[in-house]
């Protein structure tokens, strides 16, 4: 029995280190290869030893697909390909291919240089890993091999994020990666056609949330920033260099423009400026509005937002600073935070999720006295705000996508078990499809019944279709033919053609039955009586009386003869071929019963 | 059955400006108000008009799909989508649409800048046209020429285009699949595969094997074509584009060093990117870095900006620049360093910044409208200046004719990167289509170079050619269509091996067809006999003749057959030889069985039991189909 098998190595009832193993029609595909931000030990990366105990990964996996550049989806890639060892193709979109190595290098630097970890992947490994990447276009059908094909769909979420369809013959799986069903300031909404996959594997970060409108959150954000600078305070917004940063910059930039504000906005330099450049060059991946107006005004060329210099932090007066990294665990954002934390006029806005153990997580959970290195205690007097700007689909969006793609079944990953449970029920109720939510290492097996592709000869097809058009053809009609199977090539042809193709002659099997009748009349009259009798009974059949005196019913021939020995007896010769067996047999038994009395 | 009708229409959708006359040009008195003479040539003084694709031959409302090859091949699209009843879908890549829009926008802008109330029409009278000198008298279909469309029509036409990416499989009505492939000629330029499961037609138009800025041509996907339609070859088969670029640079340098200006009539996108890239490398080494480069077009800025955002459609070198991230084209740097400046027109900022000597890129390359007209007049009188023709679409002599006499130097460096005949032969050998179909002019040397027998398509079997307005039937016969067999049905089939490697199974199934997809389902279970209460009529017993019996094949070995009969209790069997076979007589049963190579005839009394027994014994020796 053919089946599809899915095993999450990461992101099974969890958020982080997304990595899902899919086996479909004999092909093995690994979806994403992420790291877990909450761990710095072995649990940081997916357990690749699960894939195969013996032998090389390259022999087992047909390809690896990376949905987008976030580290929880690609952070383990160099470890996987260079340290565990994988030489097959890795597919991702162009923007992901461009940005992924930069984030990996950044991640490596923090792990090795700042935390002093040993046995981590090197810069060279990142480069070698990226050499195995094959970039894909949206909607392009990429033929991984003769049977396996993949296709990317737009996913929103971050620049270059994609959903992937994995297809072998008539079986297919769609993996959403992370996606967003509502367009935001810089990206469009995810879209997929009615591709009816056997299985849809979807993220479920916001499985239970129906979020308030984004406009409200944006207004809230702007209000807080505005109020703080109005009263002379400084606003710190810790961000990761790519993604939300651009969205919030566009938001502030347009607000500053509209309100004609003069308070300086700074963006911490380095990666960020580069990041904006990526957005400019990959503008075709942003939303409709930005793409349409980019010639007149490139939204990623900011007028009000300038590069930050560390000396600016001590400048008097209000300002807004975007600084990396986003969780206040190191670097510039933490430095600025330490300088500004003591003043209650200032504000820090955390626009995204913070992992346990980071300064960001501590202040969000209400801690106001932080122990810094050197036993220093930092008292946080500044206001702390949290605002979710992550671009994931909410429950409504997930349902919408399931409705769009019309899968046979759904599998949830990238979410918390409790919330998944709720969504699972909702999906099963609304769409009447099975919904699964395997934990890491747990395998879901989905039996499939793929239909078998073949060819039908055009002659046979046209004959059938022509008859299908007849008015009496309302009930299903049977098609008869011969299936010729050569190698794995199946062709359905008419039986005549099959004989001809194989160089075989038809063997005609014919029956002629003698039916004795008591009838004193002449043969011609007997034939006439047979004709009228059959005509009255066989209303749906073509009954004919031929000039030579014989009677036909369809292609069955009936002749009347007079045996010389008995003038009161006539013999009917009923002759038919094997193909008319039923009708021929019926006619002989009918005629045996005799003819009705002729009106005298 | 609904079927997709696809008209390969792109070359149709090309556009040629004709020998119309620019109103600004001084004229001499002529016999008619419409006709003007200049240096012995006669011109028509009129609003520019355009020659449209042949639309008489087909009813465009019956066309389902238009596939666009590249932005040069879509200039007549508004005429078709807006005024013919066409209601199908147009498919094109994103760069094709964006740059196509720029070309149309520029055209509309050029024409609308110099409004003229009247279109000349008197000269189109056949009796008058016949008397006019060449090339006017040779102009074809003059009555169908049309004035330029408006921006509104352009926007409406473009809104009907569906964007597609390379190697995207687009299903049309479930009947055929179309796929654009990179053709290597321009940003987003495509060749198209039109295929069903059993037939494949490739449409190759405007392709290039040279490495310029676009993504390289996808040749591998053209393999296994039943028919390859080939068009859009280079217009200048004898010129080598690389050599022409060299000549362009050296002539430009020479002129500028002598204090003259250089005018390059061009389209606002395409080869200009390559020329700017050459100059970027060349000007410093030639000591020309202080010479300003001006690019004047209503869409100059857009064109330069758009070129930088289509990284995914560019050649590998340019693509990898974006990963750094740097703009893929060096004209970004030329602009940044103020070496290249762009203006929407000669009015406004340009007149303040204008410094000579300089190099000006501007349109239209026909020299009949656009800012180029101004520069021809400004610089035409001095022999220090040079006009360099790089676009191959127009004869430079005809373009220059109304400006004669000219003192300015004229250099003809046509740069056409499309396939030449040597490259075509190589390509065809590589992809090996079963048949090649191409315009007639590719099967004979150009009229002006009739001795160049090398300037024809060379392939085996010889290409089938077509002419304007000719209808060709493509040389293949459709034999099969895709069908899907439901697994339940497949399980019920009983295959038998007829020959080594070939198995057969007879199939009785229900054919289900929807959206041109055919599915074979298992036959429905026979209905339960109706309850006995209903009065039975004779006709209820009439069998449904639609339950077909299979065909039979094979032959019956008489000896074995007789043995079988004996085994089944028949006695008194007599066998007689006949000319073609044997007759087996069952004397007791008054039954006769004629056995020949390809037929068996059972003649018996009306004893159904007996007949069926004999039938089944015969069938044991035969194969069913």
mmCIF file of C-alpha atoms in Angstrom, chain B residues 160-428:
data_model
loop_
_atom_site.group_PDB
_atom_site.id
_atom_site.type_symbol
_atom_site.label_atom_id
_atom_site.label_comp_id
_atom_site.label_asym_id
_atom_site.label_seq_id
_atom_site.Cartn_x
_atom_site.Cartn_y
_atom_site.Cartn_z
ATOM 1 C CA UNK B 160 -5.125 41.413 -18.796
ATOM 2 C CA UNK B 161 -1.695 39.820 -18.562
ATOM 3 C CA UNK B 162 -1.106 36.937 -16.204
ATOM 4 C CA UNK B 163 2.439 36.905 -14.837
ATOM 5 C CA UNK B 164 4.420 33.688 -15.118
ATOM 6 C CA UNK B 165 7.923 32.555 -14.231
ATOM 7 C CA UNK B 166 10.430 30.473 -16.170
ATOM 8 C CA UNK B 167 9.723 26.718 -16.005
ATOM 9 C CA UNK B 168 6.287 27.347 -14.574
ATOM 10 C CA UNK B 169 3.801 24.783 -15.852
ATOM 11 C CA UNK B 170 0.545 26.462 -16.765
ATOM 12 C CA UNK B 171 -2.440 24.199 -17.363
ATOM 13 C CA UNK B 172 -4.799 25.365 -20.100
ATOM 14 C CA UNK B 173 -8.285 23.868 -19.850
ATOM 15 C CA UNK B 174 -6.763 20.595 -18.688
ATOM 16 C CA UNK B 175 -5.913 19.920 -22.314
ATOM 17 C CA UNK B 176 -2.436 21.355 -22.764
ATOM 18 C CA UNK B 177 0.329 22.748 -20.649
ATOM 19 C CA UNK B 178 2.415 25.781 -21.581
ATOM 20 C CA UNK B 179 5.789 26.652 -20.077
ATOM 21 C CA UNK B 180 8.010 29.688 -20.647
ATOM 22 C CA UNK B 181 11.758 29.067 -20.844
ATOM 23 C CA UNK B 182 14.567 31.558 -20.744
ATOM 24 C CA UNK B 183 15.548 32.556 -24.275
ATOM 25 C CA UNK B 184 18.659 34.541 -23.344
ATOM 26 C CA UNK B 185 17.796 37.547 -25.489
ATOM 27 C CA UNK B 186 16.358 40.146 -23.131
ATOM 28 C CA UNK B 187 15.231 40.529 -19.529
ATOM 29 C CA UNK B 188 12.393 38.050 -19.085
ATOM 30 C CA UNK B 189 12.421 36.944 -22.731
ATOM 31 C CA UNK B 190 10.886 33.514 -23.230
ATOM 32 C CA UNK B 191 10.581 30.606 -25.559
ATOM 33 C CA UNK B 192 7.453 28.578 -25.001
ATOM 34 C CA UNK B 193 6.743 24.884 -24.726
ATOM 35 C CA UNK B 194 3.202 23.896 -25.627
ATOM 36 C CA UNK B 195 2.620 20.273 -24.785
ATOM 37 C CA UNK B 196 0.159 17.573 -23.945
ATOM 38 C CA UNK B 197 1.244 14.293 -22.414
ATOM 39 C CA UNK B 198 2.108 12.916 -25.810
ATOM 40 C CA UNK B 199 2.969 15.857 -28.073
ATOM 41 C CA UNK B 200 5.368 18.733 -27.656
ATOM 42 C CA UNK B 201 5.636 21.917 -29.685
ATOM 43 C CA UNK B 202 8.412 24.410 -28.951
ATOM 44 C CA UNK B 203 8.094 28.010 -29.987
ATOM 45 C CA UNK B 204 11.544 29.557 -30.242
ATOM 46 C CA UNK B 205 11.516 33.279 -30.861
ATOM 47 C CA UNK B 206 14.127 35.927 -30.192
ATOM 48 C CA UNK B 207 16.762 33.748 -28.568
ATOM 49 C CA UNK B 208 20.425 34.417 -27.927
ATOM 50 C CA UNK B 209 23.382 32.226 -27.090
ATOM 51 C CA UNK B 210 25.666 35.183 -26.338
ATOM 52 C CA UNK B 211 26.429 36.070 -22.753
ATOM 53 C CA UNK B 212 24.958 39.505 -22.196
ATOM 54 C CA UNK B 213 22.863 40.497 -19.200
ATOM 55 C CA UNK B 214 19.869 38.101 -19.373
ATOM 56 C CA UNK B 215 19.723 34.603 -17.936
ATOM 57 C CA UNK B 216 21.214 32.140 -20.463
ATOM 58 C CA UNK B 217 18.978 30.370 -22.933
ATOM 59 C CA UNK B 218 17.440 27.127 -21.668
ATOM 60 C CA UNK B 219 18.238 24.698 -24.484
ATOM 61 C CA UNK B 220 17.855 21.391 -22.680
ATOM 62 C CA UNK B 221 14.109 21.818 -22.134
ATOM 63 C CA UNK B 222 13.577 22.142 -25.901
ATOM 64 C CA UNK B 223 14.672 18.555 -26.475
ATOM 65 C CA UNK B 224 12.198 15.895 -27.627
ATOM 66 C CA UNK B 225 10.000 18.355 -29.508
ATOM 67 C CA UNK B 226 7.718 16.982 -32.183
ATOM 68 C CA UNK B 227 7.684 20.394 -33.803
ATOM 69 C CA UNK B 228 9.938 23.381 -33.227
ATOM 70 C CA UNK B 229 8.651 26.684 -34.572
ATOM 71 C CA UNK B 230 11.631 28.930 -35.123
ATOM 72 C CA UNK B 231 11.477 32.680 -35.614
ATOM 73 C CA UNK B 232 13.034 35.952 -34.456
ATOM 74 C CA UNK B 233 16.542 35.270 -35.756
ATOM 75 C CA UNK B 234 19.058 38.077 -36.050
ATOM 76 C CA UNK B 235 18.163 40.745 -38.593
ATOM 77 C CA UNK B 236 21.819 41.276 -39.382
ATOM 78 C CA UNK B 237 23.221 37.770 -39.851
ATOM 79 C CA UNK B 238 26.534 39.054 -41.170
ATOM 80 C CA UNK B 239 27.395 41.359 -38.275
ATOM 81 C CA UNK B 240 29.152 40.109 -35.175
ATOM 82 C CA UNK B 241 27.705 41.838 -32.102
ATOM 83 C CA UNK B 242 31.037 41.849 -30.235
ATOM 84 C CA UNK B 243 32.799 43.501 -33.152
ATOM 85 C CA UNK B 244 30.011 46.038 -33.404
ATOM 86 C CA UNK B 245 30.355 46.975 -29.741
ATOM 87 C CA UNK B 246 34.081 47.536 -30.296
ATOM 88 C CA UNK B 247 33.374 49.722 -33.284
ATOM 89 C CA UNK B 248 30.762 51.607 -31.305
ATOM 90 C CA UNK B 249 33.293 52.438 -28.587
ATOM 91 C CA UNK B 250 36.100 53.443 -30.906
ATOM 92 C CA UNK B 251 33.876 55.689 -33.057
ATOM 93 C CA UNK B 252 32.439 57.254 -29.947
ATOM 94 C CA UNK B 253 35.917 57.943 -28.571
ATOM 95 C CA UNK B 254 37.171 59.345 -31.848
ATOM 96 C CA UNK B 255 34.291 61.787 -32.173
ATOM 97 C CA UNK B 256 34.453 62.994 -28.593
ATOM 98 C CA UNK B 257 38.226 63.468 -28.719
ATOM 99 C CA UNK B 258 37.756 65.698 -31.746
ATOM 100 C CA UNK B 259 35.291 67.773 -29.789
ATOM 101 C CA UNK B 260 32.177 66.363 -31.441
ATOM 102 C CA UNK B 261 29.007 64.973 -29.931
ATOM 103 C CA UNK B 262 27.699 61.439 -30.267
ATOM 104 C CA UNK B 263 24.027 60.635 -30.764
ATOM 105 C CA UNK B 264 22.821 57.074 -30.151
ATOM 106 C CA UNK B 265 19.206 56.563 -31.246
ATOM 107 C CA UNK B 266 17.935 53.695 -29.112
ATOM 108 C CA UNK B 267 15.136 52.016 -27.213
ATOM 109 C CA UNK B 268 15.024 52.829 -23.500
ATOM 110 C CA UNK B 269 15.802 49.246 -22.444
ATOM 111 C CA UNK B 270 17.812 46.296 -23.703
ATOM 112 C CA UNK B 271 21.069 46.809 -25.564
ATOM 113 C CA UNK B 272 21.488 50.193 -23.864
ATOM 114 C CA UNK B 273 22.304 48.371 -20.600
ATOM 115 C CA UNK B 274 25.121 46.506 -22.344
ATOM 116 C CA UNK B 275 26.390 49.665 -24.053
ATOM 117 C CA UNK B 276 26.475 51.521 -20.738
ATOM 118 C CA UNK B 277 28.335 48.616 -19.182
ATOM 119 C CA UNK B 278 30.899 48.688 -22.008
ATOM 120 C CA UNK B 279 31.341 52.419 -21.629
ATOM 121 C CA UNK B 280 31.699 51.984 -17.867
ATOM 122 C CA UNK B 281 34.738 49.821 -18.501
ATOM 123 C CA UNK B 282 35.939 51.772 -21.511
ATOM 124 C CA UNK B 283 35.724 55.488 -20.717
ATOM 125 C CA UNK B 284 38.371 55.553 -18.004
ATOM 126 C CA UNK B 285 40.908 53.664 -20.077
ATOM 127 C CA UNK B 286 40.121 55.890 -23.077
ATOM 128 C CA UNK B 287 40.522 59.026 -20.990
ATOM 129 C CA UNK B 288 36.913 60.024 -21.510
ATOM 130 C CA UNK B 289 35.742 59.979 -17.917
ATOM 131 C CA UNK B 290 34.875 63.671 -18.003
ATOM 132 C CA UNK B 291 32.563 63.333 -21.015
ATOM 133 C CA UNK B 292 28.965 63.385 -19.839
ATOM 134 C CA UNK B 293 26.616 60.566 -20.865
ATOM 135 C CA UNK B 294 22.988 61.649 -21.177
ATOM 136 C CA UNK B 295 20.058 59.250 -21.337
ATOM 137 C CA UNK B 296 16.911 61.087 -22.360
ATOM 138 C CA UNK B 297 13.585 59.317 -22.303
ATOM 139 C CA UNK B 298 10.303 59.765 -20.457
ATOM 140 C CA UNK B 299 11.057 56.349 -18.979
ATOM 141 C CA UNK B 300 14.856 56.670 -18.566
ATOM 142 C CA UNK B 301 14.708 56.667 -14.778
ATOM 143 C CA UNK B 302 12.238 53.799 -14.596
ATOM 144 C CA UNK B 303 14.237 51.739 -17.052
ATOM 145 C CA UNK B 304 17.471 52.181 -15.085
ATOM 146 C CA UNK B 305 15.707 51.421 -11.811
ATOM 147 C CA UNK B 306 13.823 48.388 -13.105
ATOM 148 C CA UNK B 307 16.969 46.865 -14.538
ATOM 149 C CA UNK B 308 18.384 46.595 -11.007
ATOM 150 C CA UNK B 309 15.485 44.705 -9.417
ATOM 151 C CA UNK B 310 15.189 41.700 -11.723
ATOM 152 C CA UNK B 311 18.192 39.859 -10.327
ATOM 153 C CA UNK B 312 16.474 36.512 -10.654
ATOM 154 C CA UNK B 313 16.183 37.032 -14.411
ATOM 155 C CA UNK B 314 19.833 37.966 -14.963
ATOM 156 C CA UNK B 315 22.912 36.001 -15.924
ATOM 157 C CA UNK B 316 24.838 34.293 -13.168
ATOM 158 C CA UNK B 317 27.492 37.016 -12.827
ATOM 159 C CA UNK B 318 24.947 39.723 -12.263
ATOM 160 C CA UNK B 319 22.884 37.529 -9.985
ATOM 161 C CA UNK B 320 25.788 36.884 -7.662
ATOM 162 C CA UNK B 321 26.382 40.631 -7.324
ATOM 163 C CA UNK B 322 22.992 40.987 -5.714
ATOM 164 C CA UNK B 323 24.086 38.531 -3.043
ATOM 165 C CA UNK B 324 26.831 40.923 -1.888
ATOM 166 C CA UNK B 325 24.481 43.044 -2.023
ATOM 167 C CA UNK B 326 25.394 45.294 -4.915
ATOM 168 C CA UNK B 327 23.326 46.514 -7.833
ATOM 169 C CA UNK B 328 23.703 44.066 -10.738
ATOM 170 C CA UNK B 329 24.356 46.708 -13.412
ATOM 171 C CA UNK B 330 27.284 49.128 -13.174
ATOM 172 C CA UNK B 331 25.172 52.000 -14.496
ATOM 173 C CA UNK B 332 24.218 52.520 -10.842
ATOM 174 C CA UNK B 333 27.801 53.592 -10.267
ATOM 175 C CA UNK B 334 27.844 55.747 -13.409
ATOM 176 C CA UNK B 335 24.826 57.581 -12.016
ATOM 177 C CA UNK B 336 26.289 57.845 -8.541
ATOM 178 C CA UNK B 337 29.499 59.372 -9.887
ATOM 179 C CA UNK B 338 27.505 61.753 -12.075
ATOM 180 C CA UNK B 339 28.970 60.350 -15.277
ATOM 181 C CA UNK B 340 25.559 59.234 -16.482
ATOM 182 C CA UNK B 341 22.610 61.548 -16.171
ATOM 183 C CA UNK B 342 19.063 60.822 -17.143
ATOM 184 C CA UNK B 343 16.187 63.151 -18.005
ATOM 185 C CA UNK B 344 12.570 62.658 -18.986
ATOM 186 C CA UNK B 345 12.984 65.066 -21.945
ATOM 187 C CA UNK B 346 15.208 67.820 -23.315
ATOM 188 C CA UNK B 347 13.061 70.383 -21.552
ATOM 189 C CA UNK B 348 13.570 71.341 -17.923
ATOM 190 C CA UNK B 349 16.692 70.270 -16.038
ATOM 191 C CA UNK B 350 18.479 68.978 -19.070
ATOM 192 C CA UNK B 351 18.855 72.396 -20.698
ATOM 193 C CA UNK B 352 20.611 73.660 -17.558
ATOM 194 C CA UNK B 353 22.972 70.697 -17.247
ATOM 195 C CA UNK B 354 23.723 70.253 -20.948
ATOM 196 C CA UNK B 355 27.462 70.333 -21.673
ATOM 197 C CA UNK B 356 29.208 69.565 -24.945
ATOM 198 C CA UNK B 357 30.916 67.445 -26.169
ATOM 199 C CA UNK B 358 28.735 64.667 -24.881
ATOM 200 C CA UNK B 359 27.075 61.342 -25.664
ATOM 201 C CA UNK B 360 23.282 61.249 -25.885
ATOM 202 C CA UNK B 361 21.185 58.085 -25.778
ATOM 203 C CA UNK B 362 17.643 58.811 -26.818
ATOM 204 C CA UNK B 363 14.756 57.585 -28.950
ATOM 205 C CA UNK B 364 13.006 56.837 -31.117
ATOM 206 C CA UNK B 365 15.441 54.737 -33.233
ATOM 207 C CA UNK B 366 13.284 55.314 -36.333
ATOM 208 C CA UNK B 367 14.220 59.013 -36.065
ATOM 209 C CA UNK B 368 10.578 59.937 -36.795
ATOM 210 C CA UNK B 369 9.593 61.127 -33.336
ATOM 211 C CA UNK B 370 10.986 61.603 -29.845
ATOM 212 C CA UNK B 371 13.871 63.715 -28.589
ATOM 213 C CA UNK B 372 16.239 62.221 -31.128
ATOM 214 C CA UNK B 373 14.652 64.485 -33.773
ATOM 215 C CA UNK B 374 15.822 67.531 -31.871
ATOM 216 C CA UNK B 375 19.403 66.289 -31.704
ATOM 217 C CA UNK B 376 19.448 65.367 -35.393
ATOM 218 C CA UNK B 377 18.530 68.936 -36.197
ATOM 219 C CA UNK B 378 20.903 70.409 -33.627
ATOM 220 C CA UNK B 379 23.947 68.357 -34.597
ATOM 221 C CA UNK B 380 23.239 67.332 -38.178
ATOM 222 C CA UNK B 381 24.975 70.308 -39.729
ATOM 223 C CA UNK B 382 28.394 69.714 -38.206
ATOM 224 C CA UNK B 383 30.803 67.062 -39.447
ATOM 225 C CA UNK B 384 32.355 66.916 -35.969
ATOM 226 C CA UNK B 385 29.286 65.090 -34.669
ATOM 227 C CA UNK B 386 28.390 61.427 -35.165
ATOM 228 C CA UNK B 387 25.183 59.489 -35.079
ATOM 229 C CA UNK B 388 25.724 55.804 -34.285
ATOM 230 C CA UNK B 389 22.938 53.383 -35.124
ATOM 231 C CA UNK B 390 22.872 50.348 -32.868
ATOM 232 C CA UNK B 391 19.263 49.163 -33.077
ATOM 233 C CA UNK B 392 18.741 46.732 -35.955
ATOM 234 C CA UNK B 393 14.997 47.295 -36.405
ATOM 235 C CA UNK B 394 15.216 50.147 -38.907
ATOM 236 C CA UNK B 395 17.232 50.755 -42.037
ATOM 237 C CA UNK B 396 19.553 53.592 -41.085
ATOM 238 C CA UNK B 397 19.485 54.980 -44.625
ATOM 239 C CA UNK B 398 15.721 55.238 -44.582
ATOM 240 C CA UNK B 399 15.821 56.678 -41.083
ATOM 241 C CA UNK B 400 18.205 59.398 -42.209
ATOM 242 C CA UNK B 401 16.525 60.150 -45.551
ATOM 243 C CA UNK B 402 14.316 63.055 -44.445
ATOM 244 C CA UNK B 403 17.302 64.755 -42.766
ATOM 245 C CA UNK B 404 19.448 64.848 -45.893
ATOM 246 C CA UNK B 405 21.688 66.565 -46.735
ATOM 247 C CA UNK B 406 23.631 65.850 -43.523
ATOM 248 C CA UNK B 407 27.132 66.915 -42.577
ATOM 249 C CA UNK B 408 27.172 64.747 -39.478
ATOM 250 C CA UNK B 409 29.001 61.392 -39.618
ATOM 251 C CA UNK B 410 26.802 58.311 -39.668
ATOM 252 C CA UNK B 411 28.042 55.017 -38.281
ATOM 253 C CA UNK B 412 26.068 51.826 -38.596
ATOM 254 C CA UNK B 413 26.871 49.367 -35.793
ATOM 255 C CA UNK B 414 23.782 47.203 -35.530
ATOM 256 C CA UNK B 415 23.896 45.083 -32.389
ATOM 257 C CA UNK B 416 21.551 42.151 -32.708
ATOM 258 C CA UNK B 417 22.335 39.357 -30.285
ATOM 259 C CA UNK B 418 19.673 37.003 -31.570
ATOM 260 C CA UNK B 419 20.605 33.665 -33.142
ATOM 261 C CA UNK B 420 22.490 33.664 -36.436
ATOM 262 C CA UNK B 421 22.352 30.773 -38.882
ATOM 263 C CA UNK B 422 25.469 29.043 -37.554
ATOM 264 C CA UNK B 423 24.080 29.142 -34.025
ATOM 265 C CA UNK B 424 20.687 27.909 -35.224
ATOM 266 C CA UNK B 425 22.235 24.897 -36.930
ATOM 267 C CA UNK B 426 24.131 24.069 -33.779
ATOM 268 C CA UNK B 427 21.015 24.501 -31.669
ATOM 269 C CA UNK B 428 18.912 22.280 -33.903
#
